[in-house]
């Protein structure tokens, strides 16, 4: 068997790469193809293929890294294309699922690398996610009879598979065909001609059942071959012989079909069914680089609170601005990636009553008013897979205001009054997602929230005035809204990584 797509140069293998390769070769893996993803990986990839006879590689710039495809990168690819162990140009293609790189830059880099592949008579290894229409159009335009390639980690439908094969392309399947909810993808496997199929692990990602959630590695490819044999109702021997022959021809490897000793390739594990499985196409970029891996997060909040009171019946607005606000938040994002549920507690205080009353009575100034906000909001994210997100905020709050006032009958006696109100929240936010290896995701956010108190507050004094002004003792009625620009950091720990 040949693992036609495996990123075993990744940092995840640095501690046990030799042992991992020993497991692969003892399991009957003849060769492993390593597609590079950006220029910074080229030296490591070349070092490995020169160190191990069984390893080969492809050189290219992944669409998520297409902004690094400059003249220097192009020159490096051309230089390495003649290396005897470089067998393809890849991993290249289009990825519209994330927006790490603008589409036009991805397209330009993809077309340029296709032309290099044709110039050096090398096949291409193609990445496609959420870009099928544009990708197919480019392949149709560039197919002049000399272009050959493989659509790796194939996750599209039967119709797209047939169009790709008509263009002369192969398709490659990985561990996602073993996932519980992959019925549509298994139908593609069933319909695909066996002679047009290759197999891959895409290690260290997309481990097949029963290893899903763990680091993937080439020795697990047997599980993919077994699943293809099961789906197509053919023998494992047929799958291994045909996919190996196809891979050796495609990558121009020496044709030497070994007698496959299947007992040594079989594993004794019982396949486990995972309740949470999805056909999730995650390849070529380490999972921790995904900026939207958000399950449970928490962090501090700092802000500036502006309070605007509107007094009736004269509709006079009184504002208190520049009030310091501090708090904390818990965020849940485990259900949908396009909406986050957030619970926040905010505290703010207003010293203006103290300053105003101190002018008239320096011995008996009023204490500061205090404001407590318990907020539940939903943050709606139009593009959740970007490193930088704008989002809409909607929600509800409980507002507890503690006011200080003079006793109307016994000045300067004071007492505290607590009012509770419900508020409606709306606002806009901006967040930068920063993944940190082994530490999770840190989200730096800035928001502007408006919190509109429902109803009106009734007080037996008028805070617009201070004693000895007799108007202070008149009852007042007002509505309030709060404008709170705020900043925070939310940390999403990598729970899955820690507990798998």
Short mmCIF file of C-alpha atoms in Angstrom, two decimals, residues 35 60 80 94 123 133 245 276 294 304 336 342 358 455:
data_model
loop_
_atom_site.label_atom_id
_atom_site.label_comp_id
_atom_site.label_asym_id
_atom_site.label_seq_id
_atom_site.Cartn_x
_atom_site.Cartn_y
_atom_site.Cartn_z
CA UNK A 35 2.93 17.21 0.15
CA UNK A 60 3.78 23.60 -3.58
CA UNK A 80 13.02 21.62 -6.34
CA UNK A 94 -8.62 26.63 -3.62
CA UNK A 123 1.09 15.76 -11.62
CA UNK A 133 -17.20 25.69 -9.30
CA UNK A 245 -0.64 0.21 -8.90
CA UNK A 276 -20.41 13.18 17.31
CA UNK A 294 -14.58 27.38 20.30
CA UNK A 304 -16.31 52.58 29.57
CA UNK A 336 -23.01 26.13 16.01
CA UNK A 342 -22.30 34.53 26.10
CA UNK A 358 -19.70 67.59 47.82
CA UNK A 455 -39.90 50.70 31.21
#
